[in-house]
Short mmCIF file of C-alpha atoms in Angstrom, two decimals:
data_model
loop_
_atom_site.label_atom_id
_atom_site.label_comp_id
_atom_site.label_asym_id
_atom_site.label_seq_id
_atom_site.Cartn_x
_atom_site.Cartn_y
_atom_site.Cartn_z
CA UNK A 7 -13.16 -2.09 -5.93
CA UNK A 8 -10.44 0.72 -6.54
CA UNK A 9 -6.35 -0.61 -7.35
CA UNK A 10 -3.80 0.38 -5.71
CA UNK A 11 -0.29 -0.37 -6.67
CA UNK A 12 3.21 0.47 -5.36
CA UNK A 13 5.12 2.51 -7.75
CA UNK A 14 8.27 4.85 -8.15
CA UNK A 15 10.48 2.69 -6.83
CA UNK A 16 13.10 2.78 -9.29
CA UNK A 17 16.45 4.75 -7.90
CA UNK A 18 19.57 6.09 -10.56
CA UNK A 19 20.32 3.46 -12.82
CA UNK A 20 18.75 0.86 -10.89
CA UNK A 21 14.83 -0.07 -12.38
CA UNK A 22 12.40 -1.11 -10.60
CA UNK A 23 8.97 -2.23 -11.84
CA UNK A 24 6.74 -1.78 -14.74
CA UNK A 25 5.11 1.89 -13.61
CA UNK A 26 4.38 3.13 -17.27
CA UNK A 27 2.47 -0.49 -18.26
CA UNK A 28 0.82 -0.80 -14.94
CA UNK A 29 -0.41 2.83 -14.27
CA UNK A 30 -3.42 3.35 -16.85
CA UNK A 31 -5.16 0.06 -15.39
CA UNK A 32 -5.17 1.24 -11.45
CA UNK A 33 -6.82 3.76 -9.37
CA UNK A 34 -4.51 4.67 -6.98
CA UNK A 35 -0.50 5.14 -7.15
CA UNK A 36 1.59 4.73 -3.86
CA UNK A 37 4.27 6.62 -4.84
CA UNK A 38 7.66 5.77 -2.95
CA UNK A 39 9.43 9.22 -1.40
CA UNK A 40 12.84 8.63 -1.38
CA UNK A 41 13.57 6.11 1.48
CA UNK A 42 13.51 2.93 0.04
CA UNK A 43 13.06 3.42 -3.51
CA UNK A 44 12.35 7.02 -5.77
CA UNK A 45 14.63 9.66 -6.30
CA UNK A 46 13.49 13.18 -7.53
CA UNK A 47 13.36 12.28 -11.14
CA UNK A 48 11.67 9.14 -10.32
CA UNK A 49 9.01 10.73 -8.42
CA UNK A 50 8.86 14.00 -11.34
CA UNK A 51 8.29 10.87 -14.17
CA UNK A 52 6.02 9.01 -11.92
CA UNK A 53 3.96 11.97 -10.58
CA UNK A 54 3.45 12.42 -14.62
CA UNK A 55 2.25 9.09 -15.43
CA UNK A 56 -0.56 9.38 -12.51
CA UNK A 57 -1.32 12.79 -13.86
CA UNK A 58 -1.32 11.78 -17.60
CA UNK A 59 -3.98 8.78 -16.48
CA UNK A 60 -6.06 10.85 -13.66
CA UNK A 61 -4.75 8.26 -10.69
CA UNK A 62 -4.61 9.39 -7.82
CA UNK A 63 -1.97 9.83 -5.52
CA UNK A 64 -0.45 8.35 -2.11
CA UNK A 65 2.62 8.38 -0.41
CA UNK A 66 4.59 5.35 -0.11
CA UNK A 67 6.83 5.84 3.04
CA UNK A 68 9.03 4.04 4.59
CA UNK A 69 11.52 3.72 7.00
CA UNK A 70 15.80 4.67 6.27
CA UNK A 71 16.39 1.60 4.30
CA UNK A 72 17.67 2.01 1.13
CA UNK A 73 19.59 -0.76 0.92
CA UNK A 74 17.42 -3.32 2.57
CA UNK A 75 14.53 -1.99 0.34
CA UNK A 76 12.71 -0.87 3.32
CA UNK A 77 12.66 -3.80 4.07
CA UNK A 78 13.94 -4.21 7.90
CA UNK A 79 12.38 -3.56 11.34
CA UNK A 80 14.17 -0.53 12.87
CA UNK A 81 13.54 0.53 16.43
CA UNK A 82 12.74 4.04 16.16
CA UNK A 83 11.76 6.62 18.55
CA UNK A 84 8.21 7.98 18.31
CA UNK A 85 9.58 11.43 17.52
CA UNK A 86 11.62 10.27 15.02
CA UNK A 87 9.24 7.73 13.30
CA UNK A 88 6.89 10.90 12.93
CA UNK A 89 9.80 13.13 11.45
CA UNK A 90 10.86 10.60 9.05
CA UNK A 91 7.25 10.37 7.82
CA UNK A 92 6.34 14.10 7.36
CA UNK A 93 9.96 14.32 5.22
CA UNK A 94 8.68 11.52 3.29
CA UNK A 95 5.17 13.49 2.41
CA UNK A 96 6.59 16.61 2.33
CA UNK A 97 8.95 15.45 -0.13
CA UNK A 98 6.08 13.82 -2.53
CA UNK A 99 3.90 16.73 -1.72
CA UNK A 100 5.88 18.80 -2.86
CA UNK A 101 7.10 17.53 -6.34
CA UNK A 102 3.21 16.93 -6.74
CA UNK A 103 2.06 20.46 -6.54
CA UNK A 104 4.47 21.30 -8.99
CA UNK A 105 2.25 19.50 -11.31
CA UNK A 106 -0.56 20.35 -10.41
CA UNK A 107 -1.18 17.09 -8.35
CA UNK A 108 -2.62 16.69 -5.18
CA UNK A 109 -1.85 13.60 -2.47
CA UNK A 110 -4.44 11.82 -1.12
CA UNK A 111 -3.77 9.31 1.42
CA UNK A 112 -0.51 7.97 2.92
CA UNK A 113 0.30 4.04 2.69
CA UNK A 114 3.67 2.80 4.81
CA UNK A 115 5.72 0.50 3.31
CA UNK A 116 7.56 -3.01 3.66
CA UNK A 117 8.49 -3.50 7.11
CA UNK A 118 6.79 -0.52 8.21
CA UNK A 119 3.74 -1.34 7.21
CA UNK A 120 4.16 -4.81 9.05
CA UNK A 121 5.26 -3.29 11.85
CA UNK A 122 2.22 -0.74 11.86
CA UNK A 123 -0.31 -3.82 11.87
CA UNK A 124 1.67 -5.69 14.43
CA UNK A 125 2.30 -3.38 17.09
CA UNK A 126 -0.83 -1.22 18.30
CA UNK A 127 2.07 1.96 19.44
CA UNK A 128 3.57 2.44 16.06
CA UNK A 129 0.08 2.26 14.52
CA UNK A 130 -0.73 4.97 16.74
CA UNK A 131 2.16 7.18 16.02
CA UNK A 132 2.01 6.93 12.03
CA UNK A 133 -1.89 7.82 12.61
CA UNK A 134 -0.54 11.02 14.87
CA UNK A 135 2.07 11.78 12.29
CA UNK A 136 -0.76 11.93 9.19
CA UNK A 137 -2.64 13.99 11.53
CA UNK A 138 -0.79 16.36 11.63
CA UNK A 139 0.55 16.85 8.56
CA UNK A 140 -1.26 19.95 6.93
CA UNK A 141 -3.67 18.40 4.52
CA UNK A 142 -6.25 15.89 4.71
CA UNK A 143 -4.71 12.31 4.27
CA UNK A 144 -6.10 8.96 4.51
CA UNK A 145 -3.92 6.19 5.89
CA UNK A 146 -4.10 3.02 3.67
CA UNK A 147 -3.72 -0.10 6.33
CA UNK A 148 -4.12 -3.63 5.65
CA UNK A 149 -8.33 -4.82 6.14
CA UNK A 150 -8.07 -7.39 8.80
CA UNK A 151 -11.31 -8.52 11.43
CA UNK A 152 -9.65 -5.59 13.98
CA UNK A 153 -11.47 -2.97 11.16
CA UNK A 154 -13.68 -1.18 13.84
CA UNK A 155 -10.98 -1.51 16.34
CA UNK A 156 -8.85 0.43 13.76
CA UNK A 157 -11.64 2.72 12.65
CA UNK A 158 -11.87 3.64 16.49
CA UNK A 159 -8.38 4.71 16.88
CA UNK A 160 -7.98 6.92 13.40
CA UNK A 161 -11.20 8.64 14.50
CA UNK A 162 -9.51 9.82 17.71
CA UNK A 163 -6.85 11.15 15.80
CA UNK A 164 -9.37 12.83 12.79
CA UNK A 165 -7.81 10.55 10.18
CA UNK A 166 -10.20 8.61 7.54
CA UNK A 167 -8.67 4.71 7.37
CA UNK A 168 -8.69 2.99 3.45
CA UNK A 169 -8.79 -0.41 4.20
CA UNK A 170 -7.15 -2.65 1.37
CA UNK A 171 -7.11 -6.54 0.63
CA UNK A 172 -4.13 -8.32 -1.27
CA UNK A 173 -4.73 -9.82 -5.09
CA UNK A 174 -2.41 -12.62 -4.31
CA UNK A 175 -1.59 -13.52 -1.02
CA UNK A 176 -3.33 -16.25 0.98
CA UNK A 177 -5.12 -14.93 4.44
CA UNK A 178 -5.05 -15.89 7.82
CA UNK A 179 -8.42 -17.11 9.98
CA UNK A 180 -7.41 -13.21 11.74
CA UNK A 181 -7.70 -11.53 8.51
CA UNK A 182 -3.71 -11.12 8.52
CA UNK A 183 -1.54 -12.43 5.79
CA UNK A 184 0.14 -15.72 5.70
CA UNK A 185 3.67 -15.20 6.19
CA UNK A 186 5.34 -15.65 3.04
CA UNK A 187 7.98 -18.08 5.23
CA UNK A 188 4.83 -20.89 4.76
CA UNK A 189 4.10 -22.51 1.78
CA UNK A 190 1.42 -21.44 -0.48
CA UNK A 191 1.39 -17.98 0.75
CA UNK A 192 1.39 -16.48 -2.46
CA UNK A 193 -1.18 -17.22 -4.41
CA UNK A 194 -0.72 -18.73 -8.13
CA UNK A 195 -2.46 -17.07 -10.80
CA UNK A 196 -5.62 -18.64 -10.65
CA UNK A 197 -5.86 -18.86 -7.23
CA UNK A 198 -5.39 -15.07 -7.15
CA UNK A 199 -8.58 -14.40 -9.68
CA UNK A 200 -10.33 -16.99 -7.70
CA UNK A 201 -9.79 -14.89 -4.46
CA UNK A 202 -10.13 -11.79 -6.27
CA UNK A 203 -13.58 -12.63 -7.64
CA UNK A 204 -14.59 -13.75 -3.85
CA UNK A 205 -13.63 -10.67 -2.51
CA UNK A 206 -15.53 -8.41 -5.02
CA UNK A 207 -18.80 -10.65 -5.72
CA UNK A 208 -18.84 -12.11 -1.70
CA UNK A 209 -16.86 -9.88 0.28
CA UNK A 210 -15.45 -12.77 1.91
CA UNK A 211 -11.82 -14.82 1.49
CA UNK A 212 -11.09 -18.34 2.24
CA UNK A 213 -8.07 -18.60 4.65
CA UNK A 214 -5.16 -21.07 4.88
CA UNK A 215 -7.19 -23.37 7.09
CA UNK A 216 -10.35 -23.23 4.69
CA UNK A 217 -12.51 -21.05 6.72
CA UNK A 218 -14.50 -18.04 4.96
CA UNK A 219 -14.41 -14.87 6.57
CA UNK A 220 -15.80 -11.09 5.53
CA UNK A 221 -13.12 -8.79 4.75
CA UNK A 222 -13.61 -5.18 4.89
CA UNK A 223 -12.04 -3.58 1.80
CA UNK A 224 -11.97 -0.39 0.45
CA UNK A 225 -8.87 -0.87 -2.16
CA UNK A 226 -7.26 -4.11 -3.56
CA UNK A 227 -3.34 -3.98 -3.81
CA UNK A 228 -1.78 -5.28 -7.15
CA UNK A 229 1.93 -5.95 -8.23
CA UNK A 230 3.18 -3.90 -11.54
CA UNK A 231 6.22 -5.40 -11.02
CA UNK A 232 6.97 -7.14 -14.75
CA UNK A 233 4.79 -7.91 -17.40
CA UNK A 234 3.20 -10.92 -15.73
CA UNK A 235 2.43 -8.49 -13.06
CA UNK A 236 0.58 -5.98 -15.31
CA UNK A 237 -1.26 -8.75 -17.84
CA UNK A 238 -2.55 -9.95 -14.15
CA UNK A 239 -4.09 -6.46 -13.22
CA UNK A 240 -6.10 -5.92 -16.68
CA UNK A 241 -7.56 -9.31 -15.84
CA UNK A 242 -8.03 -8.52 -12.37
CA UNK A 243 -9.41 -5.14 -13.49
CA UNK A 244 -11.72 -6.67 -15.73
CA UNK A 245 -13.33 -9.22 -12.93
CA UNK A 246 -13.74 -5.86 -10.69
CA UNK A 247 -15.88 -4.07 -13.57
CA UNK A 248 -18.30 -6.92 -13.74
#
C-alpha cells in the first residue's frame, strides 16, 4: 500500500506541517501549488525533499482560497475551474523540471476535493482539465463503492484514476467519509492502526454503523502534520511492510 501525504503547505513566515520528518517514510508527496498553501520557495524546498528521498510527485490543487485554506465551496464556472487547475500544475510542473523532477498524478484539495466526490459535473471537469494538460497525470480521488462508476468516466476522458483510503477517518456504509461534524469521525490512534491493518491484510473497513465493506485502494493518505502525525506514519508504514 503506497503513502501519500499532503505537503508544501507552508506560505512566508507562516509554517505549516512537518514536511522534512514526514517525507522519507511516504511514497507519494501532494505538493500544494500556490492556492491554498506553497509559495515558490516552499515548493523549490519541498520539490528537494521528494527528490532527496525518491518520492514521487503530485499536485495538490485547489481552489482561490488562501485565506480559508482552501477550504470553502466556490461556485466556479467550468472554464474557469479548468484554468485555475492547469495554473496550479503548470506552476508545480514547472519548479519540478528545474530539478530534475517529474509530476505524476494530480490530487484536489480541501473543499475541492469534496466537492469533486459530491457532485458528478465538477468531477467531470477536473478529469477534462488533467486531460488535457500535456503530460500523463493520474487523478488521485477518494476509493468509495462508485470505483467502476469512476473508473468508467476517467477512461472516457484517457485519465488513469489512483484510488486512496484515509489512515484515520471513520467510513460511511457508501464508502464516503463520516463527516467530521459527527462524533467519532476521526479515528484515535489505535483505532486508526486497527483500520489501517484491515485495509491492507482484508481490503475491507468497518463503517460507522458496523458493517464491513471492500474498499478499493490504490494509496493510503497520512497526516505529517506534527510529530504525532509523523511517529503515526512510521508505525503505519511498518504495518503496510508486513
Amino acid at each position: 500500500m503506497l503513502l501519500n501525504c499532503d505537503l508544501g503547505e507552508s506560505y512566508g513566515s507562516w509554517k505549516m506541517g512537518e514536511d522534512a520528518l514526514a517525507m522519507p517514510h511516504i511514497d507519494l508527496a501532494n505538493i500544494a501549488c500556490g492556492f491554498h498553501g506553497g509559495d515558490s520557495q516552499v515548493m523549490t524546498r519541498t520539490l528537494a525533499l521528494a527528490k532527496q528521498h525518491n518520492v514521487k510527485v503530485g499536485a495538490h490543487p485547489s481552489y482561490p482560497d488562501r485565506q480559508g485554506f482552501g477550504r470553502r465551496s466556490m461556485a466556479l464556472s467550468k472554464h474557469e475551474l479548468t484554468c485555475d487547475l492547469h495554473y496550479q500544475i503548470a506552476a508545480l510542473s514547472g519548479m519540478a523540471a528545474v530539478q530534475g523532477v517529474d509530476v505524476h498524478y494530480v490530487k484536489p484539495h480541501g473543499a475541492l476535493y469534496n466537492d469533486m466526490m459530491a457532485n458528478e459535473d465538477i468531477l467531470i471537469s477536473v478529469l477534462e482539465a488533467v486531460s488535457r494538460y500535456p503530460s500523463d497525470l493520474k487523478l488521485m480521488m477518494l476509493a468509495t463503492n462508485q470505483a467502476a462508476h469512476h473508473i468508467e468516466l476517467a477512461k472516457n476522458t484517457g485519465v488513469t484514476v489512483l484510488f486512496e483510503a484515509f489512515a484515520d477517518r471513520r467510513y460511511t456504509d457508501a464508502g464516503t467519509l463520516t463527516p467530521r461534524s459527527q462524533t467519532g469521525s476521526v479515528l484515535n490512534k489505535e483505532q486508526m492502526l486497527a483500520q489501517v491493518s484491515q485495509l491492507v491484510n482484508e481490503g475491507t473497513v468497518t463503517t460507522d454503523t458496523g458493517k464491513v465493506i471492500a474498499l478499493q485502494a490504490d494509496t493510503l493518505c497520512v497526516h505529517g502534520d506534527n510529530a504525532e502525525g509523523v511517529a503515526a506514519i512510521k508505525e503505519i508504514r511498518a504495518l503496510c511492510a508486513r
